[in-house]
Short mmCIF file of C-alpha atoms and ligand atoms in Angstrom, two decimals:
data_model
loop_
_atom_site.label_atom_id
_atom_site.label_comp_id
_atom_site.label_asym_id
_atom_site.label_seq_id
_atom_site.Cartn_x
_atom_site.Cartn_y
_atom_site.Cartn_z
CA MET T 1 115.03 100.42 99.60
CA ASP T 2 111.83 99.33 102.59
CA LEU T 3 110.27 102.25 103.17
CA ASN T 4 108.79 100.63 106.14
CA GLN T 5 112.38 100.65 107.95
CA LEU T 6 113.73 104.19 106.51
CA PHE T 7 110.46 104.93 108.85
CA GLN T 8 111.60 103.31 112.11
CA ASN T 9 114.20 105.17 113.03
CA ILE T 10 112.73 108.64 112.42
CA ASP T 11 111.46 111.07 115.33
CA ILE T 12 108.15 112.16 113.79
CA GLU T 13 108.37 114.58 116.00
CA MET T 14 110.70 116.31 114.71
CA LEU T 15 110.48 115.13 111.14
CA LEU T 16 107.01 116.65 110.91
CA PRO T 17 106.57 119.60 113.81
CA GLU T 18 103.85 121.23 110.85
CA LEU T 19 101.35 119.13 112.24
CA ASN T 20 102.66 119.03 115.51
CA PRO T 21 102.92 115.06 116.43
CA THR T 22 102.39 113.79 119.83
CA LYS T 23 103.63 110.05 120.48
CA ARG T 24 101.47 107.97 122.48
CA SER T 25 101.84 103.90 122.33
CA THR T 26 101.11 102.90 119.21
CA TYR T 27 100.89 105.56 117.26
CA TYR T 28 102.07 108.78 116.58
CA HIS T 29 98.33 112.02 116.41
CA LEU T 30 99.20 114.84 114.95
CA ILE T 31 96.53 117.68 112.67
CA CYS T 32 95.75 116.23 109.47
CA PRO T 33 97.77 117.62 106.48
CA PHE T 34 94.82 118.40 104.82
CA CYS T 35 91.58 119.56 106.97
CA GLN T 36 93.75 120.77 109.53
CA LYS T 37 92.26 119.35 112.44
CA LYS T 38 94.28 117.02 115.11
CA GLU T 39 92.57 114.44 114.53
CA ALA T 40 95.20 111.99 112.45
CA TYR T 41 97.68 109.61 113.54
CA ILE T 42 100.44 107.35 111.51
CA PRO T 43 100.02 103.62 113.30
CA ASN T 44 103.07 102.76 115.45
CA LYS T 45 102.70 99.51 115.74
CA GLU T 46 105.94 97.54 115.60
CA LYS T 47 106.65 98.58 112.26
CA LEU T 48 105.83 102.11 111.12
CA LYS T 49 104.22 102.06 108.69
CA PRO T 50 104.71 105.32 106.55
CA VAL T 51 101.28 106.88 105.90
CA ILE T 52 99.64 109.38 107.60
CA ILE T 53 96.28 108.78 108.53
CA CYS T 54 93.20 111.37 108.25
CA ASN T 55 90.48 109.92 111.58
CA ARG T 56 87.10 112.15 110.76
CA LYS T 57 85.58 108.83 107.83
CA ASN T 58 82.63 110.69 106.35
CA LYS T 59 84.11 114.79 106.91
CA CYS T 60 87.80 114.34 105.38
CA GLY T 61 89.34 111.27 105.55
CA GLN T 62 92.38 111.64 103.54
CA ILE T 63 95.09 109.08 103.89
CA ILE T 64 98.95 110.36 102.57
CA PRO T 65 101.78 108.35 102.79
CA ILE T 66 104.57 110.63 104.95
CA TRP T 67 107.24 110.45 101.54
CA THR T 68 104.02 111.94 99.69
CA TYR T 69 103.55 114.62 102.25
CA LEU T 70 107.04 116.09 102.26
CA LYS T 71 107.14 116.70 98.07
CA GLU T 72 103.66 117.94 97.64
CA PHE T 73 103.12 119.73 100.76
CA ARG T 74 107.04 120.40 101.59
CA GLY T 75 107.35 120.55 97.57
CA LEU T 76 110.08 118.73 98.02
CA SER T 77 111.90 116.83 95.17
CA ASN T 78 112.21 112.75 95.69
CA LYS T 79 116.37 113.54 96.71
CA GLU T 80 115.98 116.29 98.81
CA ILE T 81 113.87 113.86 101.42
CA PHE T 82 116.20 110.91 101.11
CA LYS T 83 118.52 113.29 102.14
CA LEU T 84 115.81 114.67 105.62
CA LEU T 85 115.55 111.05 105.70
CA THR T 86 118.50 109.67 105.97
CA GLY T 87 121.53 112.27 106.26
CA TYR T 88 122.59 110.57 103.73
CA GLU T 89 123.40 112.20 99.49
CA ASP T 90 123.65 109.28 97.61
CA ASN T 91 121.45 107.36 95.26
CA TYR T 92 118.79 105.32 97.76
CA LYS T 93 121.87 103.25 98.65
CA ILE T 94 121.50 103.71 102.88
CA PRO T 95 124.36 101.93 105.01
CA SER T 96 123.70 98.99 106.57
CA ASN T 97 124.76 100.30 110.33
CA ASN T 98 122.45 103.48 109.65
CA LYS T 99 120.95 103.29 113.02
CA SER T 100 120.55 107.31 114.55
CA THR T 101 119.57 110.17 111.76
CA LYS T 102 119.57 112.90 112.16
CA ILE T 103 116.78 115.41 111.37
CA LYS T 104 117.23 118.23 109.42
CA ILE T 105 114.16 120.77 108.35
CA LYS T 106 114.20 122.43 104.99
CA ILE T 107 110.89 123.63 103.94
CA ILE T 108 112.38 123.92 100.38
CA ARG T 109 109.04 124.87 98.10
CA LYS T 110 109.24 124.49 94.33
CA PRO T 111 108.43 127.93 92.35
CA LEU T 112 105.58 127.52 90.61
CA LYS T 113 104.55 129.98 88.04
CA ILE T 114 101.59 130.59 85.99
CA PRO T 115 102.12 128.78 82.49
CA LYS T 116 101.33 130.33 79.05
CA ALA T 117 99.26 127.88 77.52
CA PRO T 118 97.63 124.90 78.64
CA LYS T 119 98.94 121.31 77.16
CA THR T 120 95.91 120.56 75.36
CA ILE T 121 94.80 116.48 76.28
CA SER T 122 92.22 114.07 74.37
CA LEU T 123 89.63 112.64 77.79
CA THR T 124 89.39 109.40 74.90
CA GLU T 125 93.21 109.28 74.06
CA ASN T 126 93.73 109.16 77.51
CA ILE T 127 90.70 107.11 78.79
CA LYS T 128 91.67 104.07 75.82
CA ASN T 129 95.25 104.60 77.43
CA PHE T 130 94.68 104.96 81.22
CA LYS T 131 96.66 102.20 82.27
CA TYR T 132 100.26 103.57 81.00
CA LEU T 133 99.10 106.55 82.65
CA ASP T 134 101.00 107.93 85.92
CA ILE T 135 99.45 108.13 88.81
CA GLU T 136 98.23 112.52 88.37
CA SER T 137 96.79 111.85 84.58
CA LYS T 138 95.02 108.66 86.20
CA PHE T 139 93.12 110.67 88.33
CA GLN T 140 92.26 114.08 86.25
CA THR T 141 90.88 111.76 83.89
CA ILE T 142 89.13 110.26 85.94
CA ILE T 143 87.30 112.91 87.94
CA THR T 144 86.67 114.98 84.08
CA TYR T 145 85.14 112.21 83.05
CA ILE T 146 82.77 112.31 85.65
CA TYR T 147 82.58 115.45 85.78
CA ALA T 148 81.77 116.27 82.24
CA PHE T 149 79.61 113.65 82.92
CA SER T 150 77.93 116.14 85.50
CA LEU T 151 77.23 118.86 82.72
CA LYS T 152 74.84 115.86 80.25
CA THR T 153 72.57 115.27 83.34
CA ASN T 154 69.18 116.46 84.18
CA GLN T 155 70.15 119.64 85.59
CA THR T 156 67.14 121.27 87.14
CA PRO T 157 67.70 120.40 90.33
CA LYS T 158 71.23 122.78 90.66
CA ILE T 159 69.35 124.94 88.46
CA ASN T 160 66.34 125.08 91.03
CA TYR T 161 68.78 125.35 94.62
CA TYR T 162 70.70 127.98 92.63
CA ALA T 163 67.98 130.67 92.02
CA SER T 164 67.08 130.32 94.88
CA ARG T 165 70.35 132.31 96.05
CA LYS T 166 70.21 133.93 93.59
CA ILE T 167 72.64 132.43 92.24
CA TYR T 168 71.60 131.82 87.91
CA TYR T 169 75.10 131.27 86.34
CA THR T 170 75.46 127.85 86.80
CA LYS T 171 76.81 126.39 83.26
CA ASN T 172 80.25 124.48 84.73
CA ILE T 173 78.93 123.30 87.72
CA GLY T 174 77.85 119.77 87.46
CA PHE T 175 74.56 117.75 89.28
CA LEU T 176 74.67 113.87 90.21
CA SER T 177 71.44 112.41 90.91
CA ARG T 178 71.25 109.42 93.30
CA GLU T 179 70.40 107.67 90.38
CA ASP T 180 72.61 109.74 88.52
CA MET T 181 75.75 108.44 90.64
CA PHE T 182 74.23 104.94 89.89
CA GLU T 183 74.20 105.23 86.54
CA LEU T 184 77.80 107.28 86.15
CA THR T 185 78.89 103.96 89.06
CA ASP T 186 78.03 101.38 85.59
CA LYS T 187 80.09 103.60 83.36
CA LEU T 188 83.12 103.88 85.53
CA ALA T 189 83.33 100.43 86.63
CA ASN T 190 82.87 99.34 82.73
CA LEU T 191 86.34 102.41 82.09
CA PHE T 192 88.86 102.43 84.96
CA ASP T 193 90.18 100.06 86.35
CA TYR T 194 88.20 99.21 90.27
CA LYS T 195 92.11 99.36 91.65
CA SER T 196 91.91 102.62 90.57
CA LEU T 197 89.01 103.39 91.40
CA THR T 198 88.21 102.44 94.67
CA GLN T 199 92.70 103.55 95.73
CA PHE T 200 90.81 107.26 94.49
CA GLY T 201 88.73 107.65 96.46
CA ILE T 202 85.93 107.71 93.79
CA PHE T 203 83.90 104.14 94.30
CA LEU T 204 83.60 102.95 97.89
CA LYS T 205 82.26 99.27 98.14
CA GLY T 206 82.05 98.97 94.29
CA LYS T 207 79.90 101.92 93.70
CA MET T 208 81.05 105.24 93.44
CA LYS T 209 81.12 107.10 97.26
CA PHE T 210 78.30 109.89 97.71
CA ASN T 211 75.91 108.24 96.19
CA PHE T 212 74.11 108.79 99.63
CA SER T 213 72.21 112.51 98.03
CA SER T 214 72.22 114.31 95.29
CA PHE T 215 75.07 116.88 94.75
CA ALA T 216 75.60 120.38 92.75
CA ILE T 217 79.61 119.45 91.31
CA VAL T 218 81.60 122.26 91.37
CA PRO T 219 84.98 121.30 90.38
CA SER T 220 88.64 123.13 90.15
CA PHE T 221 90.20 123.76 86.99
CA ASP T 222 93.20 122.99 85.95
CA ILE T 223 95.51 125.60 84.64
CA TYR T 224 98.51 123.52 82.76
CA THR T 225 95.76 121.08 81.91
CA ASN T 226 92.45 121.29 80.21
CA LEU T 227 91.45 118.44 82.77
CA ILE T 228 90.15 119.05 86.08
CA THR T 229 92.48 118.89 89.38
CA ALA T 230 89.04 118.41 91.95
CA LEU T 231 85.23 118.18 92.53
CA ARG T 232 83.39 119.36 94.69
CA PHE T 233 80.38 117.37 96.47
CA ARG T 234 78.05 120.72 96.79
CA ASN T 235 74.86 118.27 99.13
CA ILE T 236 72.19 120.45 97.95
CA TYR T 237 69.94 118.84 100.48
CA PRO T 238 69.79 120.34 104.42
CA SER T 239 72.67 117.64 106.34
CA LYS T 240 76.02 118.33 107.51
CA PHE T 241 77.55 116.43 104.37
CA LYS T 242 77.42 120.13 103.39
CA GLU T 243 80.53 119.64 101.22
CA LEU T 244 82.64 116.79 99.88
CA GLU T 245 85.56 116.50 98.26
CA MET T 246 87.32 114.74 95.50
CA SER T 247 90.91 115.78 95.27
CA SER T 248 92.90 112.00 95.64
CA GLN T 249 94.79 113.39 98.26
CA ARG T 250 95.46 117.00 97.04
CA LEU T 251 97.73 115.05 94.88
CA LEU T 252 97.75 117.66 92.17
CA ASN T 253 96.62 120.61 94.23
CA PRO T 254 93.42 121.87 93.12
CA LEU T 255 93.55 125.38 93.18
CA PRO T 256 89.48 127.14 94.00
CA TYR T 257 86.83 127.34 91.70
CA PRO T 258 86.40 129.60 88.87
CA LEU T 259 89.75 130.43 88.42
CA THR T 260 91.18 130.18 85.90
CA LEU T 261 94.57 130.23 83.39
CA ASN T 262 93.04 133.13 81.03
CA LYS T 263 91.69 134.63 84.54
CA LEU T 264 95.84 134.51 85.75
CA LYS T 265 96.97 136.14 83.63
CA LYS T 266 94.08 138.30 82.09
CA PHE T 267 93.77 140.01 85.71
CA ASP T 268 95.68 141.73 88.63
CA THR T 269 93.24 141.82 90.96
CA PHE T 270 91.43 138.93 92.17
CA TYR T 271 89.08 138.13 95.17
CA PHE T 272 88.50 135.29 97.56
CA THR T 273 85.22 135.07 98.60
CA GLU T 274 84.87 132.30 101.78
CA GLY T 275 82.84 129.11 99.08
CA HIS T 276 81.53 129.21 95.60
CA ILE T 277 78.54 130.03 96.07
CA ASP T 278 79.93 133.79 97.55
CA ALA T 279 82.64 133.90 94.95
CA LEU T 280 78.91 133.59 92.88
CA SER T 281 77.19 136.07 94.64
CA LEU T 282 79.95 138.62 94.45
CA LYS T 283 78.87 139.14 90.27
CA LYS T 284 82.25 139.64 89.52
CA ILE T 285 84.42 137.26 86.84
CA ASN T 286 87.74 137.88 88.66
CA VAL T 287 87.03 136.04 91.87
CA VAL T 288 88.55 132.59 93.73
CA GLY T 289 86.38 130.75 96.23
CA VAL T 290 87.81 129.85 98.60
CA GLU T 291 86.48 126.83 101.09
CA GLY T 292 87.79 127.70 104.08
CA ILE T 293 91.42 129.09 104.26
CA GLY T 294 92.78 125.25 105.56
CA SER T 295 91.62 123.90 102.57
CA PHE T 296 93.98 126.98 99.86
CA ASN T 297 97.76 125.48 100.36
CA PRO T 298 99.33 129.48 100.90
CA ILE T 299 101.68 127.70 98.06
CA ASN T 300 98.90 128.67 95.76
CA PHE T 301 100.14 132.72 96.95
CA GLN T 302 102.75 131.88 94.05
CA PHE T 303 100.00 132.10 91.00
CA PHE T 304 99.65 135.72 92.43
CA LYS T 305 102.80 137.22 93.14
CA ASP T 306 102.24 141.69 92.56
CA LYS T 307 98.65 140.40 92.34
CA THR T 308 96.47 142.17 94.71
CA ILE T 309 93.56 139.79 96.75
CA ILE T 310 90.18 141.29 98.70
CA ILE T 311 89.25 139.14 100.63
CA ALA T 312 86.14 139.24 101.88
CA PHE T 313 85.46 136.12 103.87
CA ASP T 314 81.59 136.84 106.74
CA LYS T 315 81.79 139.52 108.80
CA ASP T 316 81.30 136.58 112.12
CA LYS T 317 84.28 135.85 114.12
CA ALA T 318 85.44 133.18 112.73
CA GLY T 319 85.29 135.51 109.40
CA PHE T 320 87.26 138.58 110.13
CA GLU T 321 90.32 135.29 111.93
CA GLY T 322 90.18 133.39 108.24
CA SER T 323 90.24 137.40 106.78
CA LEU T 324 93.45 137.83 108.74
CA ASN T 325 95.82 134.99 108.83
CA LEU T 326 94.84 134.68 105.63
CA ALA T 327 96.32 138.37 104.63
CA LYS T 328 99.21 137.75 107.00
CA LYS T 329 100.48 134.14 104.26
CA ALA T 330 99.36 136.41 101.56
CA LYS T 331 101.61 139.17 102.45
CA GLU T 332 104.68 136.28 102.90
CA TYR T 333 104.43 134.96 99.25
CA GLY T 334 104.30 139.22 98.04
CA VAL T 335 101.04 139.08 97.20
CA ARG T 336 99.23 142.67 98.17
CA VAL T 337 96.08 142.32 100.52
CA LYS T 338 93.04 144.91 100.32
CA PHE T 339 89.95 143.93 101.86
CA LEU T 340 86.17 144.11 100.78
CA ASN T 341 83.98 146.22 103.71
CA TRP T 342 80.41 145.65 104.93
CA ASP T 343 78.21 146.81 107.74
CA PRO T 344 77.13 143.27 108.98
CA LYS T 345 74.02 144.28 109.26
CA TYR T 346 73.02 144.18 106.17
CA GLY T 347 74.06 140.81 105.03
CA LYS T 348 76.63 138.01 106.96
CA ASP T 349 78.13 137.42 103.84
CA ILE T 350 78.07 138.19 100.29
CA ASN T 351 75.87 135.78 99.18
CA GLU T 352 73.14 137.61 102.00
CA LEU T 353 74.08 140.86 100.34
CA LEU T 354 73.08 139.50 97.15
CA ILE T 355 69.42 138.26 98.61
CA ASN T 356 69.18 141.45 99.93
CA ASN T 357 70.44 144.17 97.40
CA ASN T 358 72.95 145.76 99.39
CA LEU T 359 76.02 144.54 97.57
CA HIS T 360 76.63 147.52 96.67
CA LYS T 361 77.07 149.16 100.08
CA THR T 362 79.70 147.62 100.15
CA TYR T 363 83.71 149.06 100.74
CA ILE T 364 87.56 148.05 99.57
CA SER T 365 90.27 149.30 101.99
CA ASP T 366 93.59 148.24 103.93
CA ASN T 367 91.77 147.49 106.52
CA LEU T 368 89.48 145.03 108.22
CA ASP T 369 86.80 147.65 109.35
CA PHE T 370 83.36 145.23 110.25
CA ILE T 371 82.90 142.64 112.56
CA SER T 372 79.29 141.36 113.24
CA SER T 373 78.86 141.17 117.15
CA LYS T 374 75.88 138.63 117.53
CA ASN T 375 78.08 136.23 116.09
CA GLU T 376 80.29 136.84 118.72
ZN1 LIG S 401 91.52 115.30 108.07
#
């Protein structure tokens, strides 16, 4: 099957309405499914390359084939995508006179369930058999290796960074200085093939991509295996690149730190904070640090069905709107929603409440009560 040819007959504006595509002379301009900014494009010159490319090079810059997008974000199977694109049921056989294609948009979500126990995978074995692994396992193996390495470096700068925010429990967060990253570059180049390292966006021009600063390494834990599904690089020095993600086109639909399978099984209530700093500041175990509403794939609310979430976003305009948005999406999945309220004079976010010794001034209710007037 020639994918390029198949996509040439497709009206992208009809195929991907949720990304709001606009047709231009040589490309489609559309919303990036990863960062939610309307700064992505699909090339459309001569032959349409079936791939969505985010133009925000240093901030997002994700690239995803449309087929993969339909699979991962719409939850469609290969068969369903084939039918969506061609209108034909038959396995990968397109009639030669297939010119105009009717597209029916059907958003099917693959049901997600909390697994009973994670599959134990040996990192050493995976490294040994690397070339035989599937693409998801390859990516998980590399980032789990990076994560394990980042836990064994000199952790002092990380410890100081969090301590200045009154956070002292950071043992499952790693650290990589620039020097660590040069050492890690050599190790990765020895263990894994260059093609995979580049393809997954871990290497850029033969070196680890984010080697311009020192980073705290925040993992997303896999609930199906003992490996890692994504890494966030938190720049510990002031910079416009505050946080970068290694998530390989969100292949694995990562869950936010510090959520784990055990916690999902154990707790019926979860606090949702803006980011991992607030998650750690809350001093609770049942907490989920959502890095902005756009980064939390709502299909993951299926894991929280019949549970209660307590949204504890910032008390500013963005936090207020984000709270209501997240609440709306959660309710669609049968999740009960409450809010953590406090007067913003005690601190605009959870970390400020902690620093000001005001965490006890918060209370839970069914409504969102406060919005800071000075931030409007
Ligand atoms: Zn983007």
